[in-house]
Amino acid sequence: MTKRRSIIAGNWKMYKTVSEAEDYAVRFLEEVKNVTELDIILCAPFTALYPLKTELEESVVHLGAQNMSWADQGAYTGEISAQMLLDVACTYVILGHSERRELFGETNEEVAKKVQKALATGLKPILCVGENLNIREEGKAAERVQAQVSHALSGLSTEELGRMVIAYEPIWAIGTGKTASSQDAQEMCATIRATLTGLMGEAAEQVPILYGGSVKAENIAELLAERDINGALVGGASLDPLSFAKLIHNAAYLGVCAEGTE
Ligand code: 13P
């Protein structure tokens, strides 16, 4: 089987003003404009999305947001709707990131409502799941991640499931410099794939599953070599345009080499 096309997504989190984002886009595009072997996504803060829409138009880089509301519109102070994201040319939206779950109390139920809304409006959700260190040490990591996936995806049709991207991000590996070993990451991504297979049968093979947590230019190749890891969601290492471009070139090179080998 040919290896699935990879996705490398940067999650800037709460970094970069409009002028910083514009400057990044110019420098980044210069480095990645000829990369066609994989899909590149930049998930920027809300305020940078509109300026990036102009900068990234007609380029190989797709635009994503980091959160959105489950509501269409109305009296929801401080929220941003799916329609607003489509309006600024977003095609992806990160949903259920562990920072939203842990710091802002987002529940599995809210994440599920957001996933449904994103799919209904034509956005592609990047659903984040992952366990904290206590849960891993208790040996309950797989159980936790399976529950998060099942909750978020319950009731979706096979066609809708086919438009999902899942990101496995163990909380203990985020921003800590402690990457999960590629074997541990693969094991959990295979568990996620099995859960998807239970929901949608063989079509689960086509759903991209990303790994996130201290991914860098130096470890991307090893992670992508694993069967069920189809890309990465990158935080810290996506903030500098040149080092993120280097990571992408390492991933693209591996993608070319791996083609047709599985
Ligand atoms: P780091 O790459 O900084 O560990 O962050 C990962 C992450 O949370 C991406 O969403």
PDB file of C-alpha atoms and ligand atoms in Angstrom:
ATOM      1  CA  MET A   1       0.000   0.000   0.000  1.00  0.00           C
ATOM      2  CA  THR A   2       1.219   3.517  -0.789  1.00  0.00           C
ATOM      3  CA  LYS A   3       1.899   5.610   2.276  1.00  0.00           C
ATOM      4  CA  ARG A   4      -0.876   8.104   3.043  1.00  0.00           C
ATOM      5  CA  ARG A   5      -0.151  11.768   2.230  1.00  0.00           C
ATOM      6  CA  SER A   6       1.262  13.495   5.296  1.00  0.00           C
ATOM      7  CA  ILE A   7       0.046  16.656   7.027  1.00  0.00           C
ATOM      8  CA  ILE A   8       2.327  19.004   8.916  1.00  0.00           C
ATOM      9  CA  ALA A   9       0.351  21.563  10.909  1.00  0.00           C
ATOM     10  CA  GLY A  10       1.780  24.404  12.974  1.00  0.00           C
ATOM     11  CA  ASN A  11      -0.139  25.549  16.040  1.00  0.00           C
ATOM     12  CA  TRP A  12       1.078  29.017  16.971  1.00  0.00           C
ATOM     13  CA  LYS A  13      -1.059  29.064  20.152  1.00  0.00           C
ATOM     14  CA  MET A  14      -1.192  32.624  21.652  1.00  0.00           C
ATOM     15  CA  TYR A  15       1.850  33.959  19.821  1.00  0.00           C
ATOM     16  CA  LYS A  16       2.313  36.532  17.036  1.00  0.00           C
ATOM     17  CA  THR A  17       0.809  39.925  16.383  1.00  0.00           C
ATOM     18  CA  VAL A  18      -0.469  40.837  12.908  1.00  0.00           C
ATOM     19  CA  SER A  19       2.862  42.301  11.791  1.00  0.00           C
ATOM     20  CA  GLU A  20       4.778  39.304  13.144  1.00  0.00           C
ATOM     21  CA  ALA A  21       2.403  36.937  11.326  1.00  0.00           C
ATOM     22  CA  GLU A  22       2.817  38.827   8.045  1.00  0.00           C
ATOM     23  CA  ASP A  23       6.578  38.835   8.333  1.00  0.00           C
ATOM     24  CA  TYR A  24       6.524  35.095   9.114  1.00  0.00           C
ATOM     25  CA  ALA A  25       4.318  34.345   6.098  1.00  0.00           C
ATOM     26  CA  VAL A  26       6.664  36.059   3.661  1.00  0.00           C
ATOM     27  CA  ARG A  27       9.755  34.274   4.993  1.00  0.00           C
ATOM     28  CA  PHE A  28       8.021  30.918   5.371  1.00  0.00           C
ATOM     29  CA  LEU A  29       6.497  30.893   1.869  1.00  0.00           C
ATOM     30  CA  GLU A  30       9.876  31.596   0.344  1.00  0.00           C
ATOM     31  CA  GLU A  31      11.120  28.368   1.967  1.00  0.00           C
ATOM     32  CA  VAL A  32       8.166  26.037   1.320  1.00  0.00           C
ATOM     33  CA  LYS A  33       6.618  27.336  -1.905  1.00  0.00           C
ATOM     34  CA  ASN A  34       7.744  24.279  -3.864  1.00  0.00           C
ATOM     35  CA  VAL A  35       6.724  21.658  -1.313  1.00  0.00           C
ATOM     36  CA  THR A  36       3.999  19.556  -2.926  1.00  0.00           C
ATOM     37  CA  GLU A  37       4.642  16.187  -1.250  1.00  0.00           C
ATOM     38  CA  LEU A  38       2.570  16.948   1.846  1.00  0.00           C
ATOM     39  CA  ASP A  39      -0.108  19.286   3.172  1.00  0.00           C
ATOM     40  CA  ILE A  40       1.039  22.281   5.224  1.00  0.00           C
ATOM     41  CA  ILE A  41      -1.332  24.048   7.626  1.00  0.00           C
ATOM     42  CA  LEU A  42      -0.762  27.121   9.796  1.00  0.00           C
ATOM     43  CA  CYS A  43      -3.170  27.442  12.730  1.00  0.00           C
ATOM     44  CA  ALA A  44      -2.893  31.073  13.769  1.00  0.00           C
ATOM     45  CA  PRO A  45      -4.562  33.225  16.437  1.00  0.00           C
ATOM     46  CA  PHE A  46      -7.895  34.742  15.362  1.00  0.00           C
ATOM     47  CA  THR A  47      -6.477  38.244  14.901  1.00  0.00           C
ATOM     48  CA  ALA A  48      -3.837  37.027  12.412  1.00  0.00           C
ATOM     49  CA  LEU A  49      -6.215  35.019  10.210  1.00  0.00           C
ATOM     50  CA  TYR A  50      -7.448  37.824   7.980  1.00  0.00           C
ATOM     51  CA  PRO A  51      -3.987  39.206   7.153  1.00  0.00           C
ATOM     52  CA  LEU A  52      -2.741  35.646   6.561  1.00  0.00           C
ATOM     53  CA  LYS A  53      -5.626  35.000   4.152  1.00  0.00           C
ATOM     54  CA  THR A  54      -4.078  37.622   1.853  1.00  0.00           C
ATOM     55  CA  GLU A  55      -0.494  36.490   2.387  1.00  0.00           C
ATOM     56  CA  LEU A  56      -1.222  32.791   1.799  1.00  0.00           C
ATOM     57  CA  GLU A  57      -3.697  33.121  -1.089  1.00  0.00           C
ATOM     58  CA  GLU A  58      -2.830  30.771  -3.984  1.00  0.00           C
ATOM     59  CA  SER A  59       0.025  29.264  -1.945  1.00  0.00           C
ATOM     60  CA  VAL A  60       0.647  25.677  -0.823  1.00  0.00           C
ATOM     61  CA  VAL A  61      -0.105  26.629   2.794  1.00  0.00           C
ATOM     62  CA  HIS A  62      -3.597  26.069   4.220  1.00  0.00           C
ATOM     63  CA  LEU A  63      -5.021  28.202   6.995  1.00  0.00           C
ATOM     64  CA  GLY A  64      -6.517  26.924  10.246  1.00  0.00           C
ATOM     65  CA  ALA A  65      -7.909  28.328  13.500  1.00  0.00           C
ATOM     66  CA  GLN A  66      -7.300  27.014  17.013  1.00  0.00           C
ATOM     67  CA  ASN A  67     -10.857  26.957  18.336  1.00  0.00           C
ATOM     68  CA  MET A  68     -14.421  27.975  17.457  1.00  0.00           C
ATOM     69  CA  SER A  69     -17.908  28.112  18.901  1.00  0.00           C
ATOM     70  CA  TRP A  70     -20.529  25.375  18.575  1.00  0.00           C
ATOM     71  CA  ALA A  71     -23.131  28.090  17.991  1.00  0.00           C
ATOM     72  CA  ASP A  72     -23.967  29.617  14.583  1.00  0.00           C
ATOM     73  CA  GLN A  73     -24.240  33.214  15.799  1.00  0.00           C
ATOM     74  CA  GLY A  74     -25.872  35.231  18.562  1.00  0.00           C
ATOM     75  CA  ALA A  75     -25.234  36.585  22.033  1.00  0.00           C
ATOM     76  CA  TYR A  76     -22.040  34.658  22.788  1.00  0.00           C
ATOM     77  CA  THR A  77     -19.574  37.332  23.895  1.00  0.00           C
ATOM     78  CA  GLY A  78     -16.002  36.505  23.015  1.00  0.00           C
ATOM     79  CA  GLU A  79     -16.801  33.584  20.718  1.00  0.00           C
ATOM     80  CA  ILE A  80     -15.949  33.076  17.027  1.00  0.00           C
ATOM     81  CA  SER A  81     -18.231  31.140  14.669  1.00  0.00           C
ATOM     82  CA  ALA A  82     -17.453  28.598  11.955  1.00  0.00           C
ATOM     83  CA  GLN A  83     -18.859  31.024   9.380  1.00  0.00           C
ATOM     84  CA  MET A  84     -16.398  33.702  10.525  1.00  0.00           C
ATOM     85  CA  LEU A  85     -13.526  31.255  10.037  1.00  0.00           C
ATOM     86  CA  LEU A  86     -14.711  30.302   6.548  1.00  0.00           C
ATOM     87  CA  ASP A  87     -14.958  34.009   5.773  1.00  0.00           C
ATOM     88  CA  VAL A  88     -11.209  34.428   6.375  1.00  0.00           C
ATOM     89  CA  ALA A  89     -10.354  31.367   4.250  1.00  0.00           C
ATOM     90  CA  CYS A  90      -9.776  28.830   7.023  1.00  0.00           C
ATOM     91  CA  THR A  91     -10.138  25.242   5.896  1.00  0.00           C
ATOM     92  CA  TYR A  92      -9.121  23.607   9.195  1.00  0.00           C
ATOM     93  CA  VAL A  93      -9.878  24.200  12.859  1.00  0.00           C
ATOM     94  CA  ILE A  94      -8.173  22.641  15.884  1.00  0.00           C
ATOM     95  CA  LEU A  95     -10.812  21.403  18.339  1.00  0.00           C
ATOM     96  CA  GLY A  96     -10.434  20.016  21.859  1.00  0.00           C
ATOM     97  CA  HIS A  97      -6.770  20.922  22.303  1.00  0.00           C
ATOM     98  CA  SER A  98      -5.620  19.822  25.771  1.00  0.00           C
ATOM     99  CA  GLU A  99      -4.925  23.450  26.702  1.00  0.00           C
ATOM    100  CA  ARG A 100      -8.597  24.245  26.063  1.00  0.00           C
ATOM    101  CA  ARG A 101      -9.723  21.169  27.975  1.00  0.00           C
ATOM    102  CA  GLU A 102      -7.361  21.684  30.951  1.00  0.00           C
ATOM    103  CA  LEU A 103      -7.192  25.488  31.254  1.00  0.00           C
ATOM    104  CA  PHE A 104     -10.648  26.486  30.004  1.00  0.00           C
ATOM    105  CA  GLY A 105     -12.693  23.499  31.134  1.00  0.00           C
ATOM    106  CA  GLU A 106     -13.818  22.299  27.702  1.00  0.00           C
ATOM    107  CA  THR A 107     -15.719  19.027  28.042  1.00  0.00           C
ATOM    108  CA  ASN A 108     -16.042  16.061  25.680  1.00  0.00           C
ATOM    109  CA  GLU A 109     -19.659  17.140  25.076  1.00  0.00           C
ATOM    110  CA  GLU A 110     -18.631  20.643  23.991  1.00  0.00           C
ATOM    111  CA  VAL A 111     -15.874  19.255  21.784  1.00  0.00           C
ATOM    112  CA  ALA A 112     -18.410  16.919  20.113  1.00  0.00           C
ATOM    113  CA  LYS A 113     -20.772  19.838  19.430  1.00  0.00           C
ATOM    114  CA  LYS A 114     -17.918  21.840  17.904  1.00  0.00           C
ATOM    115  CA  VAL A 115     -16.859  18.900  15.713  1.00  0.00           C
ATOM    116  CA  GLN A 116     -20.434  18.543  14.428  1.00  0.00           C
ATOM    117  CA  LYS A 117     -20.678  22.268  13.683  1.00  0.00           C
ATOM    118  CA  ALA A 118     -17.336  22.378  11.889  1.00  0.00           C
ATOM    119  CA  LEU A 119     -18.301  19.419   9.672  1.00  0.00           C
ATOM    120  CA  ALA A 120     -21.747  20.862   8.954  1.00  0.00           C
ATOM    121  CA  THR A 121     -20.200  24.090   7.683  1.00  0.00           C
ATOM    122  CA  GLY A 122     -17.427  22.479   5.642  1.00  0.00           C
ATOM    123  CA  LEU A 123     -14.449  23.064   7.938  1.00  0.00           C
ATOM    124  CA  LYS A 124     -12.100  20.148   8.599  1.00  0.00           C
ATOM    125  CA  PRO A 125     -11.713  19.545  12.331  1.00  0.00           C
ATOM    126  CA  ILE A 126      -8.318  18.607  13.756  1.00  0.00           C
ATOM    127  CA  LEU A 127      -9.566  16.803  16.855  1.00  0.00           C
ATOM    128  CA  CYS A 128      -6.970  16.682  19.648  1.00  0.00           C
ATOM    129  CA  VAL A 129      -6.894  13.866  22.179  1.00  0.00           C
ATOM    130  CA  GLY A 130      -4.316  12.793  24.735  1.00  0.00           C
ATOM    131  CA  GLU A 131      -3.713  11.692  28.314  1.00  0.00           C
ATOM    132  CA  ASN A 132      -1.853  13.405  31.173  1.00  0.00           C
ATOM    133  CA  LEU A 133       1.079  11.852  33.021  1.00  0.00           C
ATOM    134  CA  ASN A 134      -1.010  10.492  35.948  1.00  0.00           C
ATOM    135  CA  ILE A 135      -3.306   8.647  33.608  1.00  0.00           C
ATOM    136  CA  ARG A 136      -0.359   7.219  31.666  1.00  0.00           C
ATOM    137  CA  GLU A 137       1.302   6.054  34.899  1.00  0.00           C
ATOM    138  CA  GLU A 138      -1.942   4.412  36.002  1.00  0.00           C
ATOM    139  CA  GLY A 139      -1.902   2.452  32.728  1.00  0.00           C
ATOM    140  CA  LYS A 140      -5.170   4.048  31.598  1.00  0.00           C
ATOM    141  CA  ALA A 141      -3.886   6.101  28.649  1.00  0.00           C
ATOM    142  CA  ALA A 142      -5.492   4.017  25.887  1.00  0.00           C
ATOM    143  CA  GLU A 143      -8.821   3.935  27.728  1.00  0.00           C
ATOM    144  CA  ARG A 144      -8.788   7.752  28.127  1.00  0.00           C
ATOM    145  CA  VAL A 145      -7.889   8.436  24.512  1.00  0.00           C
ATOM    146  CA  GLN A 146     -10.449   5.945  23.174  1.00  0.00           C
ATOM    147  CA  ALA A 147     -13.137   7.607  25.292  1.00  0.00           C
ATOM    148  CA  GLN A 148     -12.188  11.071  23.987  1.00  0.00           C
ATOM    149  CA  VAL A 149     -12.302   9.855  20.375  1.00  0.00           C
ATOM    150  CA  SER A 150     -15.605   7.992  20.811  1.00  0.00           C
ATOM    151  CA  HIS A 151     -17.268  10.953  22.564  1.00  0.00           C
ATOM    152  CA  ALA A 152     -16.181  13.474  19.948  1.00  0.00           C
ATOM    153  CA  LEU A 153     -17.172  11.344  16.969  1.00  0.00           C
ATOM    154  CA  SER A 154     -20.357   9.660  18.144  1.00  0.00           C
ATOM    155  CA  GLY A 155     -23.241   9.908  15.710  1.00  0.00           C
ATOM    156  CA  LEU A 156     -21.147  11.039  12.721  1.00  0.00           C
ATOM    157  CA  SER A 157     -21.666   9.417   9.318  1.00  0.00           C
ATOM    158  CA  THR A 158     -18.852   7.590   7.514  1.00  0.00           C
ATOM    159  CA  GLU A 159     -18.671  10.493   5.062  1.00  0.00           C
ATOM    160  CA  GLU A 160     -18.268  12.978   7.946  1.00  0.00           C
ATOM    161  CA  LEU A 161     -15.675  10.794   9.669  1.00  0.00           C
ATOM    162  CA  GLY A 162     -13.774  10.789   6.387  1.00  0.00           C
ATOM    163  CA  ARG A 163     -13.307  14.566   6.674  1.00  0.00           C
ATOM    164  CA  MET A 164     -11.721  14.373  10.159  1.00  0.00           C
ATOM    165  CA  VAL A 165      -8.107  14.748  11.151  1.00  0.00           C
ATOM    166  CA  ILE A 166      -7.155  13.341  14.572  1.00  0.00           C
ATOM    167  CA  ALA A 167      -4.132  14.519  16.552  1.00  0.00           C
ATOM    168  CA  TYR A 168      -2.736  12.437  19.394  1.00  0.00           C
ATOM    169  CA  GLU A 169      -0.993  14.798  21.791  1.00  0.00           C
ATOM    170  CA  PRO A 170       0.086  13.310  25.133  1.00  0.00           C
ATOM    171  CA  ILE A 171      -0.126  16.231  27.580  1.00  0.00           C
ATOM    172  CA  TRP A 172       3.172  15.293  29.241  1.00  0.00           C
ATOM    173  CA  ALA A 173       4.978  15.731  25.905  1.00  0.00           C
ATOM    174  CA  ILE A 174       3.588  19.191  25.064  1.00  0.00           C
ATOM    175  CA  GLY A 175       6.140  21.977  25.391  1.00  0.00           C
ATOM    176  CA  THR A 176       8.323  19.827  27.655  1.00  0.00           C
ATOM    177  CA  GLY A 177      10.940  18.687  25.165  1.00  0.00           C
ATOM    178  CA  LYS A 178       9.923  15.121  26.137  1.00  0.00           C
ATOM    179  CA  THR A 179       8.673  13.501  22.917  1.00  0.00           C
ATOM    180  CA  ALA A 180       6.823  10.218  23.226  1.00  0.00           C
ATOM    181  CA  SER A 181       8.996   7.462  21.772  1.00  0.00           C
ATOM    182  CA  SER A 182       7.976   6.737  18.205  1.00  0.00           C
ATOM    183  CA  GLN A 183       6.882   3.260  19.360  1.00  0.00           C
ATOM    184  CA  ASP A 184       4.619   4.674  22.116  1.00  0.00           C
ATOM    185  CA  ALA A 185       3.199   7.247  19.694  1.00  0.00           C
ATOM    186  CA  GLN A 186       2.595   4.550  17.076  1.00  0.00           C
ATOM    187  CA  GLU A 187       0.921   2.287  19.619  1.00  0.00           C
ATOM    188  CA  MET A 188      -1.579   4.981  20.601  1.00  0.00           C
ATOM    189  CA  CYS A 189      -2.191   6.056  16.999  1.00  0.00           C
ATOM    190  CA  ALA A 190      -2.924   2.397  16.152  1.00  0.00           C
ATOM    191  CA  THR A 191      -5.396   2.307  19.052  1.00  0.00           C
ATOM    192  CA  ILE A 192      -7.073   5.425  17.639  1.00  0.00           C
ATOM    193  CA  ARG A 193      -7.155   3.795  14.178  1.00  0.00           C
ATOM    194  CA  ALA A 194      -8.803   0.711  15.699  1.00  0.00           C
ATOM    195  CA  THR A 195     -11.445   2.906  17.362  1.00  0.00           C
ATOM    196  CA  LEU A 196     -12.081   4.587  14.000  1.00  0.00           C
ATOM    197  CA  THR A 197     -12.324   1.211  12.291  1.00  0.00           C
ATOM    198  CA  GLY A 198     -15.009   0.271  14.798  1.00  0.00           C
ATOM    199  CA  LEU A 199     -16.959   3.392  13.765  1.00  0.00           C
ATOM    200  CA  MET A 200     -16.426   3.435   9.995  1.00  0.00           C
ATOM    201  CA  GLY A 201     -14.868   0.165   8.872  1.00  0.00           C
ATOM    202  CA  GLU A 202     -12.059   0.078   6.321  1.00  0.00           C
ATOM    203  CA  ALA A 203     -12.410   3.784   5.480  1.00  0.00           C
ATOM    204  CA  ALA A 204     -10.577   4.447   8.773  1.00  0.00           C
ATOM    205  CA  GLU A 205      -7.336   3.716   6.923  1.00  0.00           C
ATOM    206  CA  GLN A 206      -7.742   7.039   5.093  1.00  0.00           C
ATOM    207  CA  VAL A 207      -8.205   9.251   8.179  1.00  0.00           C
ATOM    208  CA  PRO A 208      -4.979  11.181   8.902  1.00  0.00           C
ATOM    209  CA  ILE A 209      -3.717  10.674  12.453  1.00  0.00           C
ATOM    210  CA  LEU A 210      -1.096  13.194  13.580  1.00  0.00           C
ATOM    211  CA  TYR A 211       1.259  13.105  16.539  1.00  0.00           C
ATOM    212  CA  GLY A 212       1.926  16.249  18.596  1.00  0.00           C
ATOM    213  CA  GLY A 213       4.245  16.937  21.528  1.00  0.00           C
ATOM    214  CA  SER A 214       7.793  18.321  21.191  1.00  0.00           C
ATOM    215  CA  VAL A 215       8.044  17.499  17.477  1.00  0.00           C
ATOM    216  CA  LYS A 216      11.172  19.046  15.911  1.00  0.00           C
ATOM    217  CA  ALA A 217      13.120  18.911  12.655  1.00  0.00           C
ATOM    218  CA  GLU A 218      15.333  16.283  14.299  1.00  0.00           C
ATOM    219  CA  ASN A 219      12.631  13.773  15.257  1.00  0.00           C
ATOM    220  CA  ILE A 220       9.989  14.179  12.527  1.00  0.00           C
ATOM    221  CA  ALA A 221      11.441  11.527  10.218  1.00  0.00           C
ATOM    222  CA  GLU A 222      11.436   8.852  12.899  1.00  0.00           C
ATOM    223  CA  LEU A 223       7.814   9.609  13.839  1.00  0.00           C
ATOM    224  CA  LEU A 224       6.585   9.645  10.231  1.00  0.00           C
ATOM    225  CA  ALA A 225       8.195   6.282   9.560  1.00  0.00           C
ATOM    226  CA  GLU A 226       5.575   4.691  11.841  1.00  0.00           C
ATOM    227  CA  ARG A 227       2.639   3.067  10.091  1.00  0.00           C
ATOM    228  CA  ASP A 228      -0.208   4.918  11.799  1.00  0.00           C
ATOM    229  CA  ILE A 229       1.427   8.352  12.163  1.00  0.00           C
ATOM    230  CA  ASN A 230       0.447  10.442   9.152  1.00  0.00           C
ATOM    231  CA  GLY A 231       1.840  13.784  10.185  1.00  0.00           C
ATOM    232  CA  ALA A 232       2.463  16.148  13.076  1.00  0.00           C
ATOM    233  CA  LEU A 233       0.870  19.003  14.993  1.00  0.00           C
ATOM    234  CA  VAL A 234       3.760  21.255  15.941  1.00  0.00           C
ATOM    235  CA  GLY A 235       3.732  23.954  18.632  1.00  0.00           C
ATOM    236  CA  GLY A 236       7.027  25.557  19.665  1.00  0.00           C
ATOM    237  CA  ALA A 237       8.977  24.410  16.612  1.00  0.00           C
ATOM    238  CA  SER A 238       6.471  26.096  14.267  1.00  0.00           C
ATOM    239  CA  LEU A 239       7.119  29.595  15.631  1.00  0.00           C
ATOM    240  CA  ASP A 240      10.273  30.278  13.663  1.00  0.00           C
ATOM    241  CA  PRO A 241       9.647  30.226   9.895  1.00  0.00           C
ATOM    242  CA  LEU A 242      13.044  28.859   8.971  1.00  0.00           C
ATOM    243  CA  SER A 243      13.142  26.030  11.492  1.00  0.00           C
ATOM    244  CA  PHE A 244       9.532  25.069  10.724  1.00  0.00           C
ATOM    245  CA  ALA A 245      10.412  25.015   7.026  1.00  0.00           C
ATOM    246  CA  LYS A 246      13.366  22.746   7.832  1.00  0.00           C
ATOM    247  CA  LEU A 247      11.047  20.368   9.691  1.00  0.00           C
ATOM    248  CA  ILE A 248       8.719  20.348   6.668  1.00  0.00           C
ATOM    249  CA  HIS A 249      11.568  19.639   4.261  1.00  0.00           C
ATOM    250  CA  ASN A 250      12.691  16.721   6.437  1.00  0.00           C
ATOM    251  CA  ALA A 251       9.124  15.385   6.439  1.00  0.00           C
ATOM    252  CA  ALA A 252       8.680  15.877   2.683  1.00  0.00           C
ATOM    253  CA  TYR A 253      11.949  14.116   1.906  1.00  0.00           C
ATOM    254  CA  LEU A 254      10.898  11.161   4.012  1.00  0.00           C
ATOM    255  CA  GLY A 255       7.472  11.153   2.360  1.00  0.00           C
ATOM    256  CA  VAL A 256       9.050  10.866  -1.076  1.00  0.00           C
ATOM    257  CA  CYS A 257      11.370   8.111   0.082  1.00  0.00           C
ATOM    258  CA  ALA A 258       8.562   6.189   1.765  1.00  0.00           C
ATOM    259  CA  GLU A 259       6.167   6.325  -1.196  1.00  0.00           C
ATOM    260  CA  GLY A 260       5.272   2.873  -2.434  1.00  0.00           C
ATOM    261  CA  THR A 261       7.152   1.087   0.327  1.00  0.00           C
ATOM    262  CA  GLU A 262       4.184   0.146   2.508  1.00  0.00           C
TER     263      GLU A 262
HETATM  264  P1  13P B   1       4.894  21.576  21.329  1.00  0.00           P
HETATM  265  O1  13P B   1       5.285  21.176  19.933  1.00  0.00           O
HETATM  266  O2  13P B   1       5.377  22.936  21.726  1.00  0.00           O
HETATM  267  O3  13P B   1       5.233  20.505  22.326  1.00  0.00           O
HETATM  268  O4  13P B   1       3.282  21.710  21.338  1.00  0.00           O
HETATM  269  C1  13P B   1       2.504  20.687  20.841  1.00  0.00           C
HETATM  270  C2  13P B   1       1.101  21.160  20.713  1.00  0.00           C
HETATM  271  O5  13P B   1       0.425  21.372  21.689  1.00  0.00           O
HETATM  272  C3  13P B   1       0.576  21.382  19.352  1.00  0.00           C
HETATM  273  O6  13P B   1      -0.797  21.552  19.364  1.00  0.00           O
END
